[in-house]
mmCIF file of C-alpha atoms in Angstrom:
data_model
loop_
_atom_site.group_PDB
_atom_site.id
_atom_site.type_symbol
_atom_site.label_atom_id
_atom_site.label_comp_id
_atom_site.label_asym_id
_atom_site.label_seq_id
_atom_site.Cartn_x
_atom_site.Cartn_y
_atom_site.Cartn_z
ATOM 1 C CA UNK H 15 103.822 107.309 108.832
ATOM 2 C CA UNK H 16 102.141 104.493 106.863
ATOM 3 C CA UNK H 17 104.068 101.527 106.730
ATOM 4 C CA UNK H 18 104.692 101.589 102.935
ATOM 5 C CA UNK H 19 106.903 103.148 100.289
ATOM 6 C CA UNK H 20 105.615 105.521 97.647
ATOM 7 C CA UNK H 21 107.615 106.049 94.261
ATOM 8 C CA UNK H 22 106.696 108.532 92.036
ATOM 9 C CA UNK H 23 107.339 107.226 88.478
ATOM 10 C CA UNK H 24 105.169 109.723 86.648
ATOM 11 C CA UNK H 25 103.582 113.158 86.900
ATOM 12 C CA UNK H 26 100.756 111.844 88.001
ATOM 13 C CA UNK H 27 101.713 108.412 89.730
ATOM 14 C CA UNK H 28 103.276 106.669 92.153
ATOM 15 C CA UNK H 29 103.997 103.272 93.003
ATOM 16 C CA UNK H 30 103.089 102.264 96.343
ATOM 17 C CA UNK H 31 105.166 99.110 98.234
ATOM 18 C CA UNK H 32 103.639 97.256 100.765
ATOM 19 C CA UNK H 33 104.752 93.911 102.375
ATOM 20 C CA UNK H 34 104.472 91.428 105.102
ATOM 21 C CA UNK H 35 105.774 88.313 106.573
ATOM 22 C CA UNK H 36 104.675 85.196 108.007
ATOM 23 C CA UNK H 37 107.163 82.612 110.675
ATOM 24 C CA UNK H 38 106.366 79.970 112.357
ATOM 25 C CA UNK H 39 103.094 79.581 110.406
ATOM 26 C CA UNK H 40 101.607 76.549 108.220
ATOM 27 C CA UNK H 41 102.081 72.933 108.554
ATOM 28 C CA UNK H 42 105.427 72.199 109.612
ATOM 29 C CA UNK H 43 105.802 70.320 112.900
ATOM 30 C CA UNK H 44 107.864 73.266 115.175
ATOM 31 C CA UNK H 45 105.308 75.495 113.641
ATOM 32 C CA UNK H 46 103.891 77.785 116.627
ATOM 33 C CA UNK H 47 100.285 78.132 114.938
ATOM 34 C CA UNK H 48 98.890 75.408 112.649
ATOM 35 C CA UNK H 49 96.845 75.950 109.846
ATOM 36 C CA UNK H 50 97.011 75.756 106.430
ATOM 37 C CA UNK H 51 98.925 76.974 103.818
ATOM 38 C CA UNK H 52 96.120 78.911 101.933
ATOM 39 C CA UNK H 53 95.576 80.466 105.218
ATOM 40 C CA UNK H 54 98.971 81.614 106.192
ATOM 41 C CA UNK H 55 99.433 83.482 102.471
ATOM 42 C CA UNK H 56 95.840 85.088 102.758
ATOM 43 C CA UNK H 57 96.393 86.633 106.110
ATOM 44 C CA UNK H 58 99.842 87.861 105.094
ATOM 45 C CA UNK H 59 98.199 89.212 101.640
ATOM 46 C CA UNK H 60 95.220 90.842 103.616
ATOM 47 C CA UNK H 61 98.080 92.680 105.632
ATOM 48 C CA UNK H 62 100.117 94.130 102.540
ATOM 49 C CA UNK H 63 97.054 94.955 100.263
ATOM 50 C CA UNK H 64 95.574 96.671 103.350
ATOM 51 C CA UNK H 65 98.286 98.939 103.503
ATOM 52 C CA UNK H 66 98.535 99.296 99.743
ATOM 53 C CA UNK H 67 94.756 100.563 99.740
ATOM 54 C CA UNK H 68 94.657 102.426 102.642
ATOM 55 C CA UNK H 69 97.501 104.450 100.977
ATOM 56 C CA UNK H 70 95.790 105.137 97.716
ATOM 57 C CA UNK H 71 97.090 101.999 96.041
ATOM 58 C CA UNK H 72 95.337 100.272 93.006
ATOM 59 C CA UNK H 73 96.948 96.573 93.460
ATOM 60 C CA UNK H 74 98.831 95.604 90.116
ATOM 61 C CA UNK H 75 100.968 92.470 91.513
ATOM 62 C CA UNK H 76 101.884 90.281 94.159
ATOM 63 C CA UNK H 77 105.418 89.195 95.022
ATOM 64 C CA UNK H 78 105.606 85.755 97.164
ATOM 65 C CA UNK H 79 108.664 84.721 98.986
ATOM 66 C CA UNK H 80 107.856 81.129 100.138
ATOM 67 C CA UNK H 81 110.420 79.107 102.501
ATOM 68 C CA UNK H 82 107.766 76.003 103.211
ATOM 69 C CA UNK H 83 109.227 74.272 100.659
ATOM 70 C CA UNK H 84 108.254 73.965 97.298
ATOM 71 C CA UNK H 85 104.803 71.497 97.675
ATOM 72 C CA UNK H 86 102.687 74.032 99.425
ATOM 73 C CA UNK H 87 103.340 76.635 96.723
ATOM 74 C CA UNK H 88 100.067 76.162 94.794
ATOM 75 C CA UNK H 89 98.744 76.341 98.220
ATOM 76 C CA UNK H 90 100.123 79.500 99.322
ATOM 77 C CA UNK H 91 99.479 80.694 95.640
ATOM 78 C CA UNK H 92 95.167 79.842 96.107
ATOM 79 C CA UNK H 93 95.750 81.878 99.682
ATOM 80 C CA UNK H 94 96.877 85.095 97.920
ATOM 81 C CA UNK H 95 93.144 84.604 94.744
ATOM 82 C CA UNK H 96 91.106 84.301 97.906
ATOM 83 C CA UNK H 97 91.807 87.317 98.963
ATOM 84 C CA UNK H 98 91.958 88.996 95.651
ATOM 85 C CA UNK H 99 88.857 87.276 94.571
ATOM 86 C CA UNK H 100 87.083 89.164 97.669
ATOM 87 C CA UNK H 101 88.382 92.367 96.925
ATOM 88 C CA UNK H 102 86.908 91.659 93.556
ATOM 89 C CA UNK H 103 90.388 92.231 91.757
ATOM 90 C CA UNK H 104 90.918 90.115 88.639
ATOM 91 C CA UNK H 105 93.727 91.711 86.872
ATOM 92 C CA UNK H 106 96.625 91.099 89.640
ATOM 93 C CA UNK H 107 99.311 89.260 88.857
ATOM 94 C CA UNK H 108 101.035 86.881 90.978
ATOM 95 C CA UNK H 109 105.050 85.868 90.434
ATOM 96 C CA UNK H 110 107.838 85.258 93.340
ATOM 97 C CA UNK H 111 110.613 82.294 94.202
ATOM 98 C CA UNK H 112 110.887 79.333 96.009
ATOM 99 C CA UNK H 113 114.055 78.619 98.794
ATOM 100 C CA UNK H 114 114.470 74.568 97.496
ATOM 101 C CA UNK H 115 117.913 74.402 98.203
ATOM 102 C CA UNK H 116 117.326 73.283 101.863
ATOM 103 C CA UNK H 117 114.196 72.754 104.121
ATOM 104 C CA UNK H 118 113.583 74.897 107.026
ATOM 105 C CA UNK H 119 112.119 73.921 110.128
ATOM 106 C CA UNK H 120 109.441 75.974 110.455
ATOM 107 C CA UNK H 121 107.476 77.594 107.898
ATOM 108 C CA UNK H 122 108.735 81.543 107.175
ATOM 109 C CA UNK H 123 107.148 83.670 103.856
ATOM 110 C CA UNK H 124 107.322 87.272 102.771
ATOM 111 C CA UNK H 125 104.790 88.930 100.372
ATOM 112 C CA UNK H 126 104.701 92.376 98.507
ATOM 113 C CA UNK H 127 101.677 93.696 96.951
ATOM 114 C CA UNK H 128 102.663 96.715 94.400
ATOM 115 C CA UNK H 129 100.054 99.328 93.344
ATOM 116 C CA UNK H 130 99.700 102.027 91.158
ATOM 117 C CA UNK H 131 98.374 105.481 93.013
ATOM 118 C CA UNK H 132 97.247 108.899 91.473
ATOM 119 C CA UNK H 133 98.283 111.404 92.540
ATOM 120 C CA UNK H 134 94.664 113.155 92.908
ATOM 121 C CA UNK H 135 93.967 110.614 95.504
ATOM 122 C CA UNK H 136 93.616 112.001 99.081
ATOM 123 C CA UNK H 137 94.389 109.311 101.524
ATOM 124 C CA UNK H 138 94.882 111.966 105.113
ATOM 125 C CA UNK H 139 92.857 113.108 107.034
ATOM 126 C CA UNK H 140 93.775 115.856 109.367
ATOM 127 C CA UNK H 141 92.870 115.543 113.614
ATOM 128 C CA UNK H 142 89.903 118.185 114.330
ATOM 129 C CA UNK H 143 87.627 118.394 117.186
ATOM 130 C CA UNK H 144 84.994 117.646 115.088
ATOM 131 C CA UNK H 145 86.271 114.398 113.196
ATOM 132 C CA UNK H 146 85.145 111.098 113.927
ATOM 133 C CA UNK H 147 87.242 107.757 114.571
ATOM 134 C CA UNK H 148 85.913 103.996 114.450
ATOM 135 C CA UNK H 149 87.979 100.507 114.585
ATOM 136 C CA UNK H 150 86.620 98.111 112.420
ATOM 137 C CA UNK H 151 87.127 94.817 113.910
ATOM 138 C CA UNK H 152 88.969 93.502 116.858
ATOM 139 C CA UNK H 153 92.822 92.926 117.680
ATOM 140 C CA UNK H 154 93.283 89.148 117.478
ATOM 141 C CA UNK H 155 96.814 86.887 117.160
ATOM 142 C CA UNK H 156 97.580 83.653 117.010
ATOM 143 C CA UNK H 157 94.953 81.132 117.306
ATOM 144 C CA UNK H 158 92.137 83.615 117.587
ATOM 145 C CA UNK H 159 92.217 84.631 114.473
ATOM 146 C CA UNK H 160 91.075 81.038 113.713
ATOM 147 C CA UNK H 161 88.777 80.894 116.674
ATOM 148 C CA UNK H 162 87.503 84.399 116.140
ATOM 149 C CA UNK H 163 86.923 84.194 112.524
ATOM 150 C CA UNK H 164 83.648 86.430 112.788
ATOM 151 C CA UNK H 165 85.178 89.208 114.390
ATOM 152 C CA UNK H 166 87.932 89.868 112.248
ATOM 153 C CA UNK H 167 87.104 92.568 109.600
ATOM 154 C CA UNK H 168 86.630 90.995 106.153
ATOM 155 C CA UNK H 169 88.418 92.000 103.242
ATOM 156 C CA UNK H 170 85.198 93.151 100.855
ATOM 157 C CA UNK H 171 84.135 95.411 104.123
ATOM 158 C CA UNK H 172 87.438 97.346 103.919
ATOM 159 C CA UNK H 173 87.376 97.873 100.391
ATOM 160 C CA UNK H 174 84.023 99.419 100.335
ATOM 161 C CA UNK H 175 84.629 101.698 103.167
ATOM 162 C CA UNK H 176 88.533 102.605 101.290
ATOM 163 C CA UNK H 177 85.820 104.202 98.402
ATOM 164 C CA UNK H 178 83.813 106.337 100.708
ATOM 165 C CA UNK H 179 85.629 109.423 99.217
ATOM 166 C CA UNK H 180 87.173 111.739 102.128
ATOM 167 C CA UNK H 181 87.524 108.553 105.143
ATOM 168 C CA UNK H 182 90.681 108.197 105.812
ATOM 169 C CA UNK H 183 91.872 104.149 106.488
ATOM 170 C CA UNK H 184 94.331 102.807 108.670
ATOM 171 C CA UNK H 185 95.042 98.982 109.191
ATOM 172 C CA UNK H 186 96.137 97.983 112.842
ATOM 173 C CA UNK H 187 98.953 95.818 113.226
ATOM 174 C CA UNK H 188 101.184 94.023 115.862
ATOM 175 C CA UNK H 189 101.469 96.923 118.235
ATOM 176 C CA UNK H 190 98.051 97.634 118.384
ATOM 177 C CA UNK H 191 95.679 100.680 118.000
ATOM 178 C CA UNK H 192 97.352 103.187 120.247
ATOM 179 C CA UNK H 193 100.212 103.286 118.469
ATOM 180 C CA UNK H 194 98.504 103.294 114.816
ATOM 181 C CA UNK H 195 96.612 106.050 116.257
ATOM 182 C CA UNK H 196 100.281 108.212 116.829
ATOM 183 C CA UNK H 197 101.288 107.363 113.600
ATOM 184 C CA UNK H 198 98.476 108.569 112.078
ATOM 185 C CA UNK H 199 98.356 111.871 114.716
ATOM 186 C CA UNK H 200 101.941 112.385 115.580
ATOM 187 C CA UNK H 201 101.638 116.033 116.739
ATOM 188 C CA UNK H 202 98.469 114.788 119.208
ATOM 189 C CA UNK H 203 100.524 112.629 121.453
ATOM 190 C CA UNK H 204 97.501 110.289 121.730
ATOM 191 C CA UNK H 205 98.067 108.266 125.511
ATOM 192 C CA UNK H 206 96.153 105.412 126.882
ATOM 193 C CA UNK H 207 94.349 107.912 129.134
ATOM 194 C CA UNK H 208 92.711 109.640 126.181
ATOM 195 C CA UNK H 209 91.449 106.754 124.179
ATOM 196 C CA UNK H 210 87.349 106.582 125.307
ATOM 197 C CA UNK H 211 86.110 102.656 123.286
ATOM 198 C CA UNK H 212 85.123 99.093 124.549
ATOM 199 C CA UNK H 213 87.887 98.134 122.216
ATOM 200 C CA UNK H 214 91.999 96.659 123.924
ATOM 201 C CA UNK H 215 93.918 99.800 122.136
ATOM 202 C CA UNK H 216 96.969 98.161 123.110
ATOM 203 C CA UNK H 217 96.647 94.392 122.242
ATOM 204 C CA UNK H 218 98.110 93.471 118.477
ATOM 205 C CA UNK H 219 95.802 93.139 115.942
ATOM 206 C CA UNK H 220 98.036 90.459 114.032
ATOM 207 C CA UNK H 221 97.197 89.958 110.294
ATOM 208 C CA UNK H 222 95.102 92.787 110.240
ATOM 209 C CA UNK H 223 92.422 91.755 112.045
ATOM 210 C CA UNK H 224 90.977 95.195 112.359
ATOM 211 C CA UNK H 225 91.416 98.826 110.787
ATOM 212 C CA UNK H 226 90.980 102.374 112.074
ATOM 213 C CA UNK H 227 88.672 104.687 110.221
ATOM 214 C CA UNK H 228 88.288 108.222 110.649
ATOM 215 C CA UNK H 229 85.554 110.281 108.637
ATOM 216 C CA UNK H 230 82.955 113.280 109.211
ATOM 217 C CA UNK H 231 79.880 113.445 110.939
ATOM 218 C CA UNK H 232 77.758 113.251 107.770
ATOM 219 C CA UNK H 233 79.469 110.016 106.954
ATOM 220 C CA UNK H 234 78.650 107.818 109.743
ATOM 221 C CA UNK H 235 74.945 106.497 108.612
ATOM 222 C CA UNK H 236 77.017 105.125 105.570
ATOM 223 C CA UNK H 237 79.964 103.741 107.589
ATOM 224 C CA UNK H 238 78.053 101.772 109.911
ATOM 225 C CA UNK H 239 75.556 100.291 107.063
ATOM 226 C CA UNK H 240 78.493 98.393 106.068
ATOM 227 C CA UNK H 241 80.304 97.813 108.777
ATOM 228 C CA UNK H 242 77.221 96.681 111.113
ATOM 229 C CA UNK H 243 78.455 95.323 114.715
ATOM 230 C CA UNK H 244 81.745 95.235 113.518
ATOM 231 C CA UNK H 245 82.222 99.149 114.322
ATOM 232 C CA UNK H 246 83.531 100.262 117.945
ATOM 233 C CA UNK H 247 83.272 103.868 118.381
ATOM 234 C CA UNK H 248 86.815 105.908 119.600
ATOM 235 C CA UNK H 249 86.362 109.019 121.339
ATOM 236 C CA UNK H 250 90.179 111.057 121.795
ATOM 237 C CA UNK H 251 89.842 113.299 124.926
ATOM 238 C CA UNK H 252 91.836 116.784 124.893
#
């Protein structure tokens, strides 16, 4: 089950919910990770508008719930256009609220990207013999997402493979690939034991770091054109 919630609102739409949330983030001083403010509202937009995509979701708006305080907002706000400036999305509009009533400790926000599906988009893929599974990107948390930077899957990469009609998309989040790769396969009971890769299918992947793709033979040329080294192959075992 994708971590999202669809609406139908028409007979032949839906709206699709995603979200995510950031603590202990930004610039505050019992903050757990430091970095800046643009940085902690990209990587929680990057989560949400992962999902929203990877479910068939055309991105219409952005919801921010910010609890730094009210001076990083325009911050938070330039975090949110970076990432829809690489997805190459211009028409998304950005609203939300502002706890200034008292000052929390440490830095805390939540974010919702809405978007508008049709209902002719395909967005499964069902588990044959024959099908062929890749994560794009590693799983990194915390500081290595900083430190890392290069191996994290960039935004523009998973929008052009989310177009490559019939691949089914998957972001990977805090409890890792394994357990992305059961939702995705409930009925295969994927274990440990059957994953073949190079890649920790148990570590979290954090903001996103890194997404599971799953397509046919015939469109793996493609595929790894623009994904390059970022591609680790997965092989499930019966």
């Amino acid at each position: 089950m994708r971590d999202i919630v669809t609406i139908p609102f028409s007979e032949g739409d839906s709206l699709i919910i995603a979200c995510d949330n950031s603590g202990a983030i930004g610039m505050k001083a019992q903050d757990h990770v430091h970095v800046s403010y643009d940085t902690v509202a990209y990587y929680a937009f990057r989560v949400a508008v992962m999902e929203c995509i990877a479910a068939g979701g055309e991105p219409v708006s952005v919801l921010l719930h910010n609890f730094c305080g009210n001076e990083p907002w325009d911050q938070l706000v330039s975090g949110i256009e970076k990432g829809l400036s690489e997805l190459k999305l211009s028409d998304v509009r950005i609203t939300g609220s502002s706890e200034s009533n008292f000052q929390l400790l440490q830095s805390a926000i939540g974010l919702m990207v809405l978007g508008k599906k049709s209902s002719a988009k395909i967005t499964d893929l069902a588990f044959t013999k024959h099908l062929k599974i890749a994560v794009i990107g590693l799983p990194l948390v915390g500081n290595e997402v900083i430190e890392l930077n290069d191996q994290v899957a960039p935004l523009a990469i998973f929008h052009e493979v989310s177009l490559i009609k019939g691949a089914m998309l998957w972001p990977v989040g805090s409890k890792g690939i394994l357990y992305e790769l059961n939702q995705m396969y409930p009925n295969e009971m994927i274990t440990q034991e059957r994953v073949v890769t190079t890649v920790d299918i148990i570590k979290s992947a954090g903001p996103s770091t890194c997404f599971i793709v799953c397509f046919q033979p015939d469109q793996e040329e493609i595929i790894r054109k623009i994904t390059g080294e970022l591609l680790y192959t997965i092989e499930i075992r019966k």
